[in-house]
Coordinates of C-alpha atoms in Angstrom, one line a residue:
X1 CA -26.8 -61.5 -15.0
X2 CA -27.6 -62.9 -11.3
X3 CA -27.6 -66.4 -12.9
X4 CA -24.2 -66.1 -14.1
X5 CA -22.6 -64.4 -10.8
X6 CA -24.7 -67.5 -8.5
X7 CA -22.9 -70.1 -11.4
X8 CA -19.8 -68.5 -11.1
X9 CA -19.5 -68.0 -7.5
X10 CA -20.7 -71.5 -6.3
X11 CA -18.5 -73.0 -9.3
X12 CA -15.5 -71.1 -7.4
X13 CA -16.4 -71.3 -3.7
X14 CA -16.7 -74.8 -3.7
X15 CA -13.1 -75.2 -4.9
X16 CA -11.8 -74.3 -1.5
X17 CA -12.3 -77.9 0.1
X18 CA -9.7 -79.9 0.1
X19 CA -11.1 -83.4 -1.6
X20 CA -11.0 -84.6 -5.2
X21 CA -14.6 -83.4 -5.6
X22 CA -13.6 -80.0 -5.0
X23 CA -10.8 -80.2 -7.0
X24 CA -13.1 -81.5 -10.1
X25 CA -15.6 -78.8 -9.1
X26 CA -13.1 -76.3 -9.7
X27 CA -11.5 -77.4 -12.7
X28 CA -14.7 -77.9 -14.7
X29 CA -16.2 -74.7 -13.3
X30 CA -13.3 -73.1 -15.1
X31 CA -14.1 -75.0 -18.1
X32 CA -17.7 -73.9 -18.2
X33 CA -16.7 -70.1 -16.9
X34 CA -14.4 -69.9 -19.8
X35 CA -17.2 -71.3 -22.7
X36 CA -19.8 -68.7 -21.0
X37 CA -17.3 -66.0 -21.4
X38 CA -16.2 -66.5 -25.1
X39 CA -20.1 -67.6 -26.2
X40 CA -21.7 -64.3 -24.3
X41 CA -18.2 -62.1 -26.0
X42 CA -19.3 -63.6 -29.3
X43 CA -23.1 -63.1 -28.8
X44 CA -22.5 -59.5 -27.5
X45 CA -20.4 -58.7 -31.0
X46 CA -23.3 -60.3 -33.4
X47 CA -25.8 -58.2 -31.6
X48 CA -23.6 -55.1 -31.8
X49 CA -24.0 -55.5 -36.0
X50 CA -20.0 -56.9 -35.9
X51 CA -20.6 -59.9 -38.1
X52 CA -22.7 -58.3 -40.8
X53 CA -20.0 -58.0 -43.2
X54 CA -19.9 -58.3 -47.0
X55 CA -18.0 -61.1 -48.6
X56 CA -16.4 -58.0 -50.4
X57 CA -14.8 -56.4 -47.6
X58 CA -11.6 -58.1 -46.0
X59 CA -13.2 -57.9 -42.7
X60 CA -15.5 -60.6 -43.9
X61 CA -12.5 -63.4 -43.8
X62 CA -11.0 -62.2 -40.4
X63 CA -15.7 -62.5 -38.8
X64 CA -15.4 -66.1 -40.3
X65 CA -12.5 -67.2 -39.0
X66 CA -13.4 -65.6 -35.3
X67 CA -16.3 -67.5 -35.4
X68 CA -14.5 -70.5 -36.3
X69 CA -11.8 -70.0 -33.9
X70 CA -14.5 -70.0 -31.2
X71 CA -15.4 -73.1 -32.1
X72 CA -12.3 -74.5 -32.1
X73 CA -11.5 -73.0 -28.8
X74 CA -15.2 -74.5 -27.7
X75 CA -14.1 -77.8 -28.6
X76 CA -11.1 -77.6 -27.3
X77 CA -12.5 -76.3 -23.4
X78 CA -15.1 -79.7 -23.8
X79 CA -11.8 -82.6 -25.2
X80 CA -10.3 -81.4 -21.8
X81 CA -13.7 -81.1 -19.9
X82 CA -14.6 -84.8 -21.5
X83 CA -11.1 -85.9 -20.2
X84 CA -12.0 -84.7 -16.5
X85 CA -12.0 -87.7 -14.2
X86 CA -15.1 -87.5 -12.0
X87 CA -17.2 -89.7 -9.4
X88 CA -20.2 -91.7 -9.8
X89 CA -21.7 -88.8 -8.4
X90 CA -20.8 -85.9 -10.4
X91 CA -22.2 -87.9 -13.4
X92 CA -25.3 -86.2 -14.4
X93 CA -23.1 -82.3 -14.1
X94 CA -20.0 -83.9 -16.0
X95 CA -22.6 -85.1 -18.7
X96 CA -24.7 -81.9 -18.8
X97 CA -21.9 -79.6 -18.8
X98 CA -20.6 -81.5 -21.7
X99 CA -23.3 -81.3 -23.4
X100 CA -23.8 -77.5 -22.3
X101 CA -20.6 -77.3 -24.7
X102 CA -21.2 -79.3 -27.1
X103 CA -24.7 -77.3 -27.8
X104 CA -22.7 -73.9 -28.5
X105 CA -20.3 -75.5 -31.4
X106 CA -23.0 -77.7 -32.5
X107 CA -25.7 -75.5 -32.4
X108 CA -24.5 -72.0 -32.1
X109 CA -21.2 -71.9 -33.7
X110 CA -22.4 -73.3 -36.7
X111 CA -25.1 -70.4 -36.7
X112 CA -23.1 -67.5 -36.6
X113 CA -20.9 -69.5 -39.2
X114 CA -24.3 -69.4 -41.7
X115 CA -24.7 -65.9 -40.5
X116 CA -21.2 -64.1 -41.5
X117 CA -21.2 -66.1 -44.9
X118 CA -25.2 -65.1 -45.6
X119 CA -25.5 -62.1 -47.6
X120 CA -29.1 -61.5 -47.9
X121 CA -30.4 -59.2 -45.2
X122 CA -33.8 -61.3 -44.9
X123 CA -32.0 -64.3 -44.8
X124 CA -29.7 -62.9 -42.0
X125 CA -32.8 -61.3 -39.8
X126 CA -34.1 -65.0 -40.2
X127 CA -30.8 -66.7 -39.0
X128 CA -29.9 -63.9 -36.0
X129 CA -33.7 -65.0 -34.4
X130 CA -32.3 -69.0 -35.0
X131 CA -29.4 -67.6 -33.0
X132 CA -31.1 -66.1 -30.5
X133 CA -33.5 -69.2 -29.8
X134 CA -30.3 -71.0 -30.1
X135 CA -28.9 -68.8 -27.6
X136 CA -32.0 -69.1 -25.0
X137 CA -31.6 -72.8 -25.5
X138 CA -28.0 -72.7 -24.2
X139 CA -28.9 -70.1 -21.4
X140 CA -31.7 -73.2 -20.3
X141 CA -28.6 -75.5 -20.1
X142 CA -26.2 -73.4 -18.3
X143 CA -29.3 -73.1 -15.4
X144 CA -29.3 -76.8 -16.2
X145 CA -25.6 -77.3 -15.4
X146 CA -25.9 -75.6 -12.5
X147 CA -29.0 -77.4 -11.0
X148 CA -26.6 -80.6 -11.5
X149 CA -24.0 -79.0 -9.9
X150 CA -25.8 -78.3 -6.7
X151 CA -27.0 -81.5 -6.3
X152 CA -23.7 -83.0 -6.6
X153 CA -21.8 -80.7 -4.7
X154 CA -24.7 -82.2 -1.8
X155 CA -23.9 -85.6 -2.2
X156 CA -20.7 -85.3 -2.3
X157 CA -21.1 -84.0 1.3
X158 CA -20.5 -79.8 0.0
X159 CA -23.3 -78.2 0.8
X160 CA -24.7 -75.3 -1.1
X161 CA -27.6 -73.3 0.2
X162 CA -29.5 -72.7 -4.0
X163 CA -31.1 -70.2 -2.8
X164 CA -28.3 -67.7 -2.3
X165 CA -27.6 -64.5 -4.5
X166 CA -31.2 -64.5 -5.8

């Protein structure tokens, strides 16, 4: 939980300046923010026993489609993030954070998808620790993202003290 408020908060403090660095800064740490939000929502559900429905029960259509919805929405947040103009040196976070994105409707979203439609309780305990690794993986590149982020928030002349909130 203090990784997320450190992301979030240097993803929105640094929005204050006035340059175009800032002003990508912000807009993609909106992007990310928003992705986090709806993966950790969705991850928070599936733990909770919300997607373990039967294929019987009408509740069963309405968990697959949520779960493809938040792909869709995922995909969405990363066409727009992809579109971001950004310097030379907020490659490696543009890239990263892309990618960050691009692992939760890759990797994740097409887990919990395999999840709702499995039926077999083995089968499922077998996929929700694939999610769950899955899910780790995608924490790693969030701390990622934001490891990118402080260093081009430095050489773009912003500077952020990394150590702060820990």
């Amino acid at each position: 939980m203090r990784m997320l408020a450190l992301i979030f908060m240097i993803f929105t403090m640094c929005s204050c300046r006035g340059n175009s660095e800032s002003g990508y800064n912000e807009k993609m740490a909106k992007l990310f923010h928003s992705c986090r939000e709806k993966m950790d929502e969705s991850y928070g559900k599936l733990l909770e026993g919300e997607y373990d429905v039967d294929k019987s029960d009408y509740s069963y259509h309405m968990k697959l489609n949520e779960a493809r919805a938040l792909s869709s929405y995922i995909k969405g947040i990363k066409c727009e993030a992809s579109q971001l103009k950004y310097s030379k040196t907020a490659e490696s976070f543009h890239i990263a954070t892309v990618g960050y994105m691009t692992e939760i409707v890759d990797g994740y979203g097409v887990l919990l998808i395999k999840y709702i439609d499995e039926q077999k309780k083995g089968d499922r305990k077998s996929l929700l620790r694939e999610i769950t690794d899955e899910k780790e993986k995608i924490a790693a590149l969030a701390e990622s993202c934001l490891g990118y982020q402080i260093a081009f928030l430095n050489q773009a002349g912003i500077k952020v003290d990394s150590q702060r909130g820990k």
